[in-house]
């Protein structure tokens, strides 16, 4: 057996169910004598590189991940549903949540039981657990209970009904307020971290960190930044390095300054990392996609590089951006703005008349942007609503090239989900002026398809040189999700056969059949939930959603570290000068892919939660009013509704529906009154009273306007023919399109 490389060691740790140390690795790979010393040195390097972390007993686990066996602290317990976090966490960001199932001796019992008897847990309890799964779906099985410790919470300080200070957790799943220890110096409105000490009625939150008032500066994103552990300040010296590198010469490059490149971006774009130009080439087209040459400024192993890797990607909020690179690069030297020559790594792509990629080459070039256009401006020019000298010479050929790419897209049949995308509109003082839906224009699709073509060309180019590739992978849905989707569609009378070969076109046909139905958005979201999560990896599994065999992210290196890896690989493979991959760097692509997949998920969660908080802030001024809402989810304990044309999810508890008993039909996803037959089903529109809007958690609460308070009693429902069974209350399933499938400009 050969000496293991970094990926082999990480794979062994991932696949081994028990704890792993140096001895176990040496045995697995049959290492002896000097090889064991070499292994020791390699493990030390992997720890310094951030690929491994050392836990108790010198046991190893992947950095940013959890060991196979870990000590956890319970943060909440509701019936059989136990959430816990690792007691020691040296990974990236906030400690991950683990959903714990307690097992009795010899594996007997069910979740929350030991030997068939329910074992009770409270916040602050400590357990030794076996960990399975990957972030963000960690599952734990209890091995044994340990001496009690302290749970960590994050929340906003508020006054309770008695006027005493209490901690209101920002996690909407945490429904209890905790009294704040009298020794904690805090004021209402502050965001804090706290230790939960004591048990039962004596439990209290002891504040450990005061994080400021997230409402004072009108920046609700600060809550998600703190809760997710997103790095938001650069290490010492990194910004100075960015300033220095940003002033460096552009180096030897091809002179493309005579080509009138355009950038087409949102009107409020904070950076411009791609530019396009096209011309007719015989029966086909020649497309140039020029991308900011970040690899020229951010060199491997530099403080800038380590900081960019740590962040993984930029995070975009309504009120601010947390950039991957310092502003001197992200908004300065690397941003493709008009007025100065810029360094670019460019793809020259030959396309057939039907948009097929016939050939490509990659170049380091010096470019000069003719104009930075907004999507709306470019569209207005092409529609004849605005004048521009660029229309005939530049925009018309771009649109012609895109029409060819559009033919290739139609032939491949990628997943097409036209779900409305919300954006928060802030006024000059940072207050919510409204919630708008992003308009989908031809200009958006043009840039998206051109970026996809460049991404495909980059992947194929690296494959042709047998160079390392950081692929963007998106696998087809698993059977369990497809069965669940079919069951849901059956209740709506929508046919979905499981025996057929599953392609994106199958889902597109479902959407086409229901396009005129009022519940099309719910069906689209159900199709979306059936898809898998996209990720980064050096092993190619294809991109199901885009129906592409080879796909890599190349077009946004200012805001994605994956693209930086691809740029460096291209620079090395095509011998384009300095800033390429160091020797052996491709061996670390597996670990890098895991890390940046994690930071991407973290960013998506933070962005989504912040949007919810801004929507809740916007609706807080309308508490008590009647709003039009659409039922988005139904459970035995009530139904969830989304405010029409705005967004934001809220619960209508079954206890507020009146004195009537309600039966929950799980397959049909509806509640039905036993006496009157009144039905509440997914997709139904109705008027609701907004009872509560909490910007700290982003949660809403509704009630039926015609049910008097006297009739709002305790939970009364039937499920599976039994009264009084109270299931746990999970969150409604939420999320955006899988990266690479979701709407947007970057493919």
XYZ file of C-alpha atoms in Angstrom:
747
model
C 0.000 0.000 0.000
C 1.392 3.425 -0.975
C 1.956 6.239 1.501
C -1.362 8.127 1.925
C -1.829 11.677 0.697
C -3.985 14.312 2.369
C -7.204 13.297 0.619
C -6.685 9.619 1.495
C -6.271 10.475 5.182
C -9.359 12.727 5.185
C -11.396 10.025 3.426
C -10.269 7.429 5.991
C -11.298 9.684 8.906
C -14.644 10.421 7.247
C -15.461 6.763 6.608
C -14.279 5.336 9.944
C -17.160 5.079 12.460
C -14.856 4.999 15.503
C -12.360 7.559 16.796
C -9.197 7.931 14.713
C -5.654 8.727 15.833
C -2.176 8.435 14.332
C -1.963 4.757 15.340
C -5.208 3.854 13.516
C -4.058 5.621 10.341
C -0.669 3.901 10.426
C -2.333 0.493 10.810
C -4.853 1.146 8.045
C -2.127 2.037 5.538
C 0.405 -0.512 6.871
C 3.013 2.111 7.698
C 6.147 1.108 9.574
C 9.401 2.643 10.806
C 10.355 5.803 8.918
C 6.920 5.939 7.269
C 5.316 6.476 10.677
C 7.625 9.456 11.279
C 6.673 10.805 7.852
C 2.984 10.332 8.771
C 3.509 12.263 11.995
C 5.039 15.142 10.032
C 2.215 15.062 7.467
C -0.475 15.147 10.174
C 1.287 18.125 11.770
C 1.295 19.916 8.388
C -2.401 19.131 7.880
C -3.185 20.593 11.292
C -1.192 23.760 10.473
C -2.976 24.014 7.104
C -6.340 23.843 8.845
C -7.305 20.499 7.350
C -7.303 18.582 10.648
C -8.166 19.362 14.231
C -7.052 17.428 17.284
C -9.658 16.473 19.841
C -9.506 14.845 23.275
C -7.043 11.966 23.540
C -5.143 13.203 20.442
C -7.984 11.893 18.279
C -8.220 13.493 14.833
C -11.137 14.879 12.870
C -11.579 17.106 9.858
C -11.211 20.801 10.650
C -14.577 22.489 10.542
C -16.239 19.138 11.193
C -17.092 17.056 14.223
C -15.241 14.005 15.512
C -17.018 10.655 15.361
C -17.352 10.698 19.155
C -17.796 14.021 20.954
C -18.990 15.614 24.171
C -22.130 17.645 23.483
C -24.048 20.202 25.513
C -27.845 20.209 25.229
C -29.223 23.609 24.208
C -32.902 22.647 23.967
C -35.121 19.649 24.627
C -38.758 19.376 23.597
C -40.119 15.879 24.107
C -37.986 13.516 22.064
C -36.384 16.358 20.105
C -32.967 17.151 21.569
C -30.632 19.769 20.086
C -27.025 19.962 21.248
C -23.743 21.635 20.329
C -20.146 20.391 20.753
C -18.639 21.349 24.093
C -15.326 22.110 22.368
C -15.430 23.716 18.942
C -12.320 24.844 17.056
C -13.879 24.794 13.601
C -15.113 27.516 11.306
C -17.959 29.744 12.445
C -20.553 29.036 15.092
C -20.728 25.537 16.640
C -22.973 23.231 14.584
C -26.265 21.989 15.985
C -26.638 18.211 16.436
C -30.052 16.523 16.478
C -29.653 13.846 19.144
C -31.408 10.480 19.389
C -30.878 8.816 22.762
C -30.317 5.049 22.683
C -30.605 2.717 25.643
C -28.315 -0.172 26.598
C -27.411 -2.345 23.584
C -29.166 0.118 21.295
C -32.656 -0.407 22.754
C -35.211 2.361 22.836
C -36.161 5.230 20.552
C -35.243 8.867 20.212
C -35.313 10.439 23.643
C -35.605 7.029 25.347
C -33.217 4.758 27.187
C -34.170 1.102 27.298
C -37.735 2.015 26.310
C -38.094 4.577 29.129
C -38.035 8.267 28.297
C -34.891 9.946 29.565
C -35.373 13.631 30.250
C -32.819 16.234 29.207
C -32.614 19.947 29.892
C -30.505 22.749 28.482
C -27.032 22.501 29.988
C -26.970 18.681 30.232
C -23.781 17.084 28.866
C -23.683 13.868 26.858
C -21.108 11.722 25.118
C -22.471 10.952 21.659
C -21.582 9.190 18.431
C -21.811 11.655 15.517
C -22.977 10.830 12.006
C -23.770 12.858 8.903
C -22.277 16.038 7.522
C -23.005 19.696 8.179
C -25.629 21.030 8.388
C -27.378 17.693 9.178
C -25.378 16.262 12.077
C -27.095 13.391 13.899
C -25.985 12.137 17.289
C -26.658 8.956 19.277
C -26.101 9.107 23.034
C -23.445 6.806 24.442
C -23.737 8.017 28.026
C -24.801 10.937 30.129
C -22.061 13.084 31.708
C -21.881 15.501 34.612
C -23.847 18.652 33.912
C -22.202 21.672 32.255
C -23.320 24.973 30.793
C -25.145 25.596 27.489
C -24.291 28.589 25.299
C -27.080 30.778 23.925
C -27.272 33.878 21.771
C -30.180 36.245 22.069
C -31.573 39.731 22.541
C -32.090 41.180 26.013
C -35.730 42.041 26.682
C -38.038 42.652 29.618
C -40.415 39.859 30.555
C -44.020 40.237 31.722
C -42.814 41.155 35.218
C -40.364 43.783 33.986
C -37.288 41.637 34.656
C -34.475 41.250 32.130
C -34.677 38.055 30.084
C -32.783 36.522 27.196
C -34.902 35.946 24.079
C -32.987 33.509 21.820
C -32.528 34.571 18.191
C -33.084 30.959 17.084
C -36.826 30.789 16.379
C -36.799 27.126 17.420
C -35.994 28.224 20.979
C -39.380 29.240 22.326
C -38.482 29.897 25.932
C -37.114 33.111 27.426
C -34.411 32.710 30.073
C -34.050 35.036 33.065
C -30.754 36.919 33.008
C -28.511 36.496 36.027
C -28.633 39.586 38.228
C -24.856 40.002 37.955
C -24.949 40.537 34.190
C -24.609 44.185 33.152
C -26.853 44.502 30.109
C -29.649 46.721 28.843
C -32.759 45.853 26.796
C -32.141 45.574 23.076
C -28.579 44.280 23.302
C -27.440 41.204 21.405
C -25.503 38.943 23.769
C -23.930 35.529 24.195
C -24.657 33.804 27.461
C -24.039 30.629 29.437
C -27.137 28.874 30.726
C -26.463 27.782 34.289
C -28.688 25.952 36.730
C -31.621 23.689 35.959
C -35.396 23.776 35.910
C -36.950 26.904 37.361
C -33.541 28.062 38.644
C -31.877 28.137 35.206
C -30.523 31.570 34.308
C -28.466 33.099 31.503
C -25.050 34.466 32.528
C -23.927 36.953 29.861
C -20.405 36.315 28.546
C -20.263 38.695 25.539
C -22.099 41.931 24.795
C -22.359 42.336 21.009
C -24.134 45.676 20.836
C -27.593 46.775 19.767
C -28.410 45.300 16.332
C -31.377 47.662 15.989
C -29.610 50.905 16.843
C -27.581 50.980 13.629
C -30.461 49.478 11.656
C -28.155 46.640 10.568
C -30.027 43.415 11.209
C -27.336 41.471 9.362
C -25.127 41.823 12.443
C -27.303 39.195 14.163
C -26.649 36.576 11.477
C -22.950 37.499 11.304
C -22.581 36.885 15.027
C -24.806 33.792 15.157
C -23.139 32.079 12.170
C -19.610 33.054 13.148
C -18.961 34.776 9.816
C -15.518 36.452 9.797
C -16.237 40.150 9.292
C -12.962 41.852 10.185
C -9.707 41.079 8.425
C -6.666 39.836 10.369
C -3.946 42.372 11.040
C -1.914 43.177 7.952
C -4.330 41.717 5.387
C -5.841 45.041 4.322
C -2.366 46.579 4.058
C -1.323 43.650 1.842
C -4.384 44.236 -0.323
C -3.505 47.921 -0.707
C 0.068 47.019 -1.684
C -0.917 44.283 -4.144
C -3.641 46.472 -5.644
C -1.013 49.028 -6.654
C 1.248 46.484 -8.360
C 1.846 46.542 -12.115
C -0.401 44.415 -14.323
C 2.550 42.366 -15.623
C 3.027 40.876 -19.112
C -0.349 40.486 -20.853
C -2.014 40.474 -24.225
C -3.329 43.923 -25.106
C -7.113 43.695 -25.539
C -7.802 47.329 -24.630
C -9.229 47.950 -28.099
C -12.113 45.524 -27.513
C -15.231 47.327 -26.145
C -16.062 45.028 -23.228
C -19.237 45.631 -21.235
C -20.141 44.688 -17.694
C -23.863 44.117 -17.066
C -24.783 43.970 -13.382
C -27.472 44.978 -10.879
C -27.722 48.769 -10.497
C -26.442 48.511 -6.921
C -23.559 46.094 -7.716
C -20.706 46.436 -5.251
C -18.168 44.826 -7.549
C -17.803 44.001 -11.250
C -15.908 40.769 -11.859
C -16.986 39.787 -15.394
C -17.176 41.499 -18.772
C -18.399 40.223 -22.152
C -18.007 40.883 -25.876
C -19.074 38.882 -28.936
C -18.776 38.968 -32.713
C -20.057 36.906 -35.633
C -17.641 34.141 -36.650
C -18.764 32.515 -39.910
C -22.038 30.743 -39.182
C -21.333 30.843 -35.467
C -19.978 33.234 -32.863
C -16.842 34.193 -31.007
C -17.528 35.004 -27.358
C -15.000 36.644 -25.036
C -15.630 36.428 -21.304
C -13.080 38.472 -19.343
C -12.869 37.859 -15.594
C -11.018 39.887 -12.955
C -7.565 38.320 -12.579
C -7.682 37.820 -8.825
C -4.902 35.194 -8.974
C -2.486 37.951 -10.007
C -3.117 39.863 -6.767
C -3.868 37.048 -4.299
C -0.890 34.692 -4.241
C -1.062 31.174 -2.729
C -0.075 31.019 0.931
C -0.126 34.796 1.432
C -2.060 36.398 4.296
C -4.574 37.570 1.678
C -5.009 34.013 0.449
C -5.434 32.537 3.939
C -8.040 35.165 4.774
C -9.940 34.543 1.495
C -9.924 30.789 2.132
C -11.157 31.335 5.691
C -14.152 33.371 4.451
C -14.757 31.115 1.445
C -17.073 33.600 -0.257
C -18.616 37.033 0.060
C -21.902 37.327 1.948
C -24.498 39.776 0.621
C -27.035 41.396 2.943
C -29.577 44.166 2.287
C -27.596 46.548 4.498
C -23.988 45.536 3.842
C -21.648 43.057 2.202
C -19.064 40.959 4.027
C -16.503 40.628 1.221
C -14.145 37.720 0.650
C -11.408 40.198 -0.294
C -10.606 43.607 1.233
C -12.192 46.618 -0.443
C -8.877 47.699 -2.006
C -9.198 44.634 -4.253
C -12.907 43.737 -4.307
C -14.103 47.267 -5.116
C -10.778 48.624 -6.348
C -8.013 46.915 -8.322
C -10.014 43.768 -9.215
C -13.329 45.437 -9.987
C -13.753 45.897 -13.752
C -14.754 49.551 -13.809
C -14.458 52.018 -16.654
C -11.653 54.549 -16.760
C -8.527 52.414 -16.219
C -6.853 49.344 -17.677
C -7.672 46.168 -15.748
C -6.028 42.758 -15.398
C -8.209 39.922 -16.694
C -8.092 36.182 -17.166
C -10.208 35.680 -20.272
C -11.881 32.824 -22.121
C -12.148 32.992 -25.897
C -14.947 30.601 -26.898
C -15.990 29.525 -30.394
C -19.684 28.696 -30.670
C -21.689 27.045 -33.416
C -24.877 28.599 -34.770
C -26.743 26.392 -32.294
C -24.640 27.535 -29.324
C -22.474 24.404 -28.977
C -18.923 25.015 -27.719
C -16.584 24.187 -30.627
C -13.302 25.367 -29.105
C -11.737 27.622 -26.488
C -8.509 29.207 -25.314
C -7.494 31.106 -22.168
C -5.483 34.329 -21.999
C -4.082 36.824 -19.556
C -5.125 40.162 -20.975
C -5.148 43.879 -20.303
C -8.679 45.165 -20.937
C -10.516 48.473 -20.825
C -14.247 48.502 -20.040
C -16.334 50.538 -22.487
C -19.227 50.918 -20.046
C -20.660 49.517 -16.817
C -24.351 48.900 -17.560
C -27.199 47.908 -15.262
C -29.435 45.059 -16.418
C -32.357 47.424 -16.746
C -30.348 49.893 -18.827
C -29.070 47.233 -21.233
C -32.611 45.895 -21.623
C -34.050 49.354 -22.213
C -31.508 49.987 -24.986
C -32.321 46.702 -26.700
C -36.072 47.339 -26.362
C -35.710 50.756 -27.971
C -36.574 52.686 -24.807
C -33.120 54.242 -24.472
C -30.375 55.351 -26.853
C -26.743 54.270 -26.815
C -23.881 54.376 -29.353
C -23.019 50.858 -28.158
C -26.243 49.285 -29.380
C -25.327 48.334 -32.948
C -21.638 47.598 -32.450
C -21.682 45.828 -29.072
C -25.139 44.998 -27.696
C -26.674 43.631 -30.908
C -23.865 41.053 -31.387
C -24.108 40.091 -27.702
C -27.831 39.429 -28.067
C -27.223 37.476 -31.272
C -24.627 35.301 -29.540
C -27.026 34.766 -26.645
C -29.785 33.586 -29.005
C -27.395 30.806 -30.090
C -26.616 29.915 -26.451
C -30.355 29.886 -25.777
C -30.763 27.155 -28.434
C -28.074 25.051 -26.737
C -29.771 25.563 -23.362
C -33.147 24.452 -24.747
C -31.536 21.353 -26.282
C -29.958 20.311 -22.970
C -33.122 20.943 -20.963
C -31.821 22.263 -17.625
C -34.059 22.681 -14.593
C -36.177 25.831 -14.974
C -37.701 27.110 -11.737
C -39.209 30.562 -11.973
C -39.731 31.283 -8.296
C -40.079 34.927 -7.310
C -36.965 36.319 -5.661
C -37.514 38.927 -2.956
C -35.225 41.841 -2.218
C -35.369 44.369 0.589
C -35.453 48.027 -0.464
C -33.858 50.310 2.129
C -34.204 54.086 2.282
C -31.309 56.510 2.762
C -31.469 56.034 6.532
C -31.347 52.259 6.317
C -35.027 51.727 7.068
C -37.181 49.273 5.138
C -38.896 51.149 2.311
C -40.494 48.026 0.877
C -40.117 44.423 -0.248
C -39.832 44.021 -4.027
C -39.690 41.072 -6.418
C -36.664 41.013 -8.707
C -37.727 41.330 -12.328
C -36.382 38.653 -14.673
C -35.130 40.234 -17.927
C -33.498 38.933 -21.091
C -30.360 40.768 -19.944
C -30.223 38.551 -16.851
C -30.489 35.394 -18.944
C -27.870 36.647 -21.410
C -25.224 37.099 -18.710
C -26.218 33.870 -16.974
C -25.857 31.793 -20.159
C -22.548 33.414 -21.090
C -21.163 32.737 -17.628
C -22.286 29.113 -17.871
C -20.484 28.776 -21.229
C -17.278 30.170 -19.689
C -17.582 27.843 -16.691
C -17.966 24.813 -18.972
C -14.985 25.925 -21.082
C -12.829 26.277 -17.948
C -13.672 22.765 -16.749
C -13.039 21.206 -20.169
C -9.811 23.148 -20.623
C -8.403 21.842 -17.331
C -9.523 18.310 -18.153
C -7.725 18.551 -21.518
C -4.463 19.299 -19.663
C -5.145 16.677 -16.955
C -4.956 19.501 -14.407
C -6.750 19.654 -11.028
C -10.343 20.869 -11.278
C -12.578 22.217 -8.541
C -15.887 21.000 -9.956
C -19.291 22.381 -9.137
C -21.292 19.198 -8.522
C -25.048 18.751 -8.369
C -26.357 15.201 -8.154
C -29.763 13.923 -9.168
C -32.470 13.608 -6.484
C -32.561 10.467 -4.331
C -35.497 8.086 -4.481
C -36.773 9.023 -1.025
C -37.269 12.657 -2.077
C -38.897 11.612 -5.339
C -41.352 9.342 -3.524
C -42.234 12.215 -1.187
C -42.738 14.558 -4.161
C -44.971 12.023 -5.920
C -47.124 11.581 -2.809
C -47.647 15.322 -2.601
C -48.387 15.754 -6.319
C -50.872 12.835 -6.212
C -52.977 14.747 -3.677
C -53.192 17.622 -6.175
C -54.089 15.427 -9.112
C -50.728 16.029 -10.804
C -49.214 12.938 -12.408
C -45.573 12.113 -11.633
C -44.293 8.656 -12.635
C -41.394 7.209 -10.658
C -40.489 4.557 -13.233
C -39.135 7.017 -15.797
C -35.544 8.205 -16.190
C -35.321 11.310 -14.025
C -34.002 14.380 -15.817
C -34.652 18.096 -15.253
C -37.080 17.964 -18.198
C -39.328 15.682 -16.121
C -39.684 18.408 -13.483
C -40.049 21.111 -16.136
C -43.013 19.242 -17.631
C -44.665 19.165 -14.200
C -44.278 22.945 -13.915
C -45.586 23.464 -17.467
C -48.741 21.447 -16.690
C -49.594 23.571 -13.643
C -48.490 26.952 -14.992
C -52.027 28.369 -14.909
C -52.921 26.973 -11.479
C -53.027 29.217 -8.402
C -50.829 26.765 -6.484
C -47.959 26.811 -9.007
C -45.641 28.463 -6.504
C -46.233 25.711 -3.942
C -45.641 23.015 -6.559
C -42.469 24.773 -7.718
C -41.214 24.912 -4.138
C -42.008 21.204 -3.679
C -39.977 20.412 -6.808
C -37.181 22.585 -5.449
C -37.158 20.738 -2.111
C -36.783 17.441 -3.955
C -33.409 18.536 -5.368
C -30.036 17.846 -3.780
C -27.585 20.439 -2.471
C -24.809 21.453 -4.878
C -21.215 21.318 -3.625
C -17.556 21.699 -4.626
C -15.253 18.716 -5.111
C -12.279 17.583 -7.253
C -14.171 14.452 -8.321
C -16.622 15.091 -11.139
C -20.192 13.869 -10.672
C -21.691 16.251 -13.240
C -24.291 18.956 -12.781
C -27.811 17.510 -12.851
C -29.681 20.812 -12.669
C -27.822 22.356 -15.612
C -27.522 19.031 -17.469
C -23.791 19.446 -17.926
C -21.144 16.740 -17.729
C -18.297 19.047 -16.665
C -18.843 22.287 -14.815
C -16.567 24.502 -12.709
C -16.972 27.991 -11.304
C -14.633 30.417 -13.092
C -16.539 33.690 -13.395
C -16.627 35.243 -9.879
C -13.196 35.070 -8.190
C -13.800 38.330 -6.316
C -16.546 36.655 -4.282
C -15.893 32.860 -4.459
C -12.718 31.023 -3.446
C -13.698 28.105 -5.715
C -13.158 30.396 -8.719
C -9.734 31.433 -7.396
C -8.734 27.742 -7.352
C -9.893 27.326 -10.958
C -8.027 30.482 -12.057
C -4.795 29.249 -10.498
C -5.200 25.869 -12.132
C -5.700 27.549 -15.542
C -2.662 29.782 -15.038
C -0.517 26.723 -14.303
C -2.024 24.457 -16.971
C -1.646 27.018 -19.770
C 1.618 28.540 -18.467
C 0.209 32.031 -18.210
C 2.726 33.365 -15.716
C 2.784 33.970 -11.985
C 0.102 33.137 -9.440
C -0.637 29.555 -10.469
C -1.127 26.475 -8.283
C 1.860 25.495 -6.112
C 3.196 21.974 -6.508
C 0.879 19.447 -4.875
C -1.891 22.013 -4.317
C -4.355 19.889 -6.284
C -4.010 17.200 -3.594
C -5.750 19.571 -1.185
C -8.743 20.285 -3.430
C -10.862 17.691 -1.592
C -10.473 19.406 1.772
C -10.793 22.860 0.225
C -14.013 21.784 -1.495
C -15.520 20.626 1.809
C -14.604 23.897 3.493
C -15.956 26.227 0.803
C -19.127 24.139 0.483
C -19.631 24.751 4.203
C -18.971 28.502 3.963
C -21.421 28.721 1.048
C -24.181 27.017 3.056
C -23.388 29.301 5.979
C -23.705 32.374 3.767
C -27.008 31.196 2.255
C -28.491 30.596 5.705
C -27.281 33.977 6.971
C -28.661 35.807 3.926
C -32.022 34.027 4.142
C -32.391 34.621 7.885
C -31.488 38.296 7.488
C -34.096 38.687 4.743
C -36.661 37.163 7.134
C -35.612 39.637 9.831
C -36.006 42.615 7.522
C -39.408 41.382 6.387
C -40.425 41.024 10.046
C -39.150 44.548 10.732
C -41.172 45.845 7.788
C -44.318 44.087 9.016
C -43.809 45.125 12.657
C -45.478 48.443 11.803
C -48.576 46.511 10.673
C -49.192 44.309 13.735
C -52.923 44.068 14.374
C -53.819 44.611 10.729
C -55.437 42.129 8.334
C -53.048 40.828 5.670
C -53.536 38.608 2.636
C -51.552 35.393 3.043
C -50.976 32.042 1.342
C -50.786 28.784 3.301
C -47.263 27.447 2.731
C -47.224 24.461 5.076
C -49.605 22.423 7.220
C -48.853 20.361 10.314
C -50.980 18.764 12.980
C -50.292 21.687 15.337
C -51.354 24.388 12.842
C -50.486 25.860 9.489
C -47.795 28.229 8.229
C -48.682 31.188 6.033
C -46.656 33.593 3.889
C -47.721 37.211 3.432
C -48.670 37.663 -0.229
C -46.272 39.716 -2.371
C -43.969 40.313 0.598
C -42.837 37.021 2.120
C -42.141 36.084 5.704
C -43.503 32.901 7.265
C -45.724 32.756 10.315
C -47.668 30.159 12.266
C -51.406 29.951 12.860
C -51.642 27.490 15.782
C -54.479 24.979 15.637
C -55.427 26.143 19.123
C -56.499 29.498 17.642
C -58.826 28.020 15.012
C -61.791 27.885 17.372
C -63.490 25.214 19.495
C -63.894 22.767 16.603
C -61.690 19.669 16.387
C -59.410 19.448 13.353
C -58.130 16.363 11.583
C -54.665 16.510 9.989
C -54.285 14.779 6.620
C -50.527 14.333 6.190
C -50.627 13.111 2.575
C -52.968 15.877 1.452
C -51.262 18.487 3.628
C -54.469 19.972 5.029
C -56.391 20.436 8.271
C -60.112 19.698 8.171
C -62.773 20.617 10.699
C -64.557 17.546 12.103
C -67.945 19.274 12.372
C -68.029 21.854 9.565
C -65.532 20.387 7.100
C -63.651 23.692 7.013
C -60.355 22.996 5.315
C -56.960 24.720 5.476
C -54.669 23.432 2.697
C -51.321 24.320 1.166
C -51.704 26.971 -1.546
C -54.944 28.404 -0.154
C -55.205 32.209 0.156
C -56.974 33.774 3.123
C -57.068 36.895 5.263
C -55.199 36.711 8.566
C -54.562 39.082 11.437
C -50.860 39.731 12.050
C -50.442 39.190 15.792
C -46.668 39.446 16.099
C -43.591 40.302 13.997
C -40.229 39.793 15.709
C -37.208 41.265 13.850
C -34.772 39.516 16.206
C -35.823 36.046 15.043
C -37.541 36.906 11.759
C -40.674 35.088 12.919
C -44.317 36.062 12.469
C -47.512 34.911 14.183
C -51.032 35.108 12.766
C -54.590 34.410 13.840
C -57.936 34.059 12.087
C -59.655 37.449 12.249
C -63.130 35.982 12.819
C -62.279 33.692 15.781
C -62.892 35.489 19.082
C -60.158 35.155 21.747
C -62.543 33.259 24.043
C -62.610 30.356 21.559
C -58.818 30.064 21.300
C -58.249 27.059 23.519
C -55.509 24.510 23.957
C -54.494 22.194 21.113
C -57.401 20.042 19.953
C -56.768 17.954 16.886
C -56.885 14.427 15.616
C -54.100 12.678 13.791
C -54.373 9.145 12.425
C -57.720 8.798 14.202
C -56.410 9.555 17.705
C -57.240 12.590 19.836
C -54.754 14.257 22.110
C -51.570 13.156 20.364
C -49.255 16.149 20.296
C -46.384 15.724 17.859
C -43.265 17.848 18.064
C -43.340 21.060 16.051
C -40.561 21.114 13.448
C -39.828 24.193 11.413
C -41.366 24.448 7.959
C -38.921 23.320 5.317
C -37.338 26.325 3.717
C -34.537 27.167 1.342
C -33.474 28.589 -1.988
C -32.691 26.865 -5.262
C -29.559 24.678 -5.239
C -26.536 26.810 -6.174
C -26.016 26.454 -9.891
C -29.776 25.932 -10.388
C -31.099 28.966 -8.572
C -32.101 32.053 -10.466
C -29.386 34.615 -10.911
C -26.674 35.911 -13.116
C -23.765 33.639 -12.394
C -24.813 30.084 -13.328
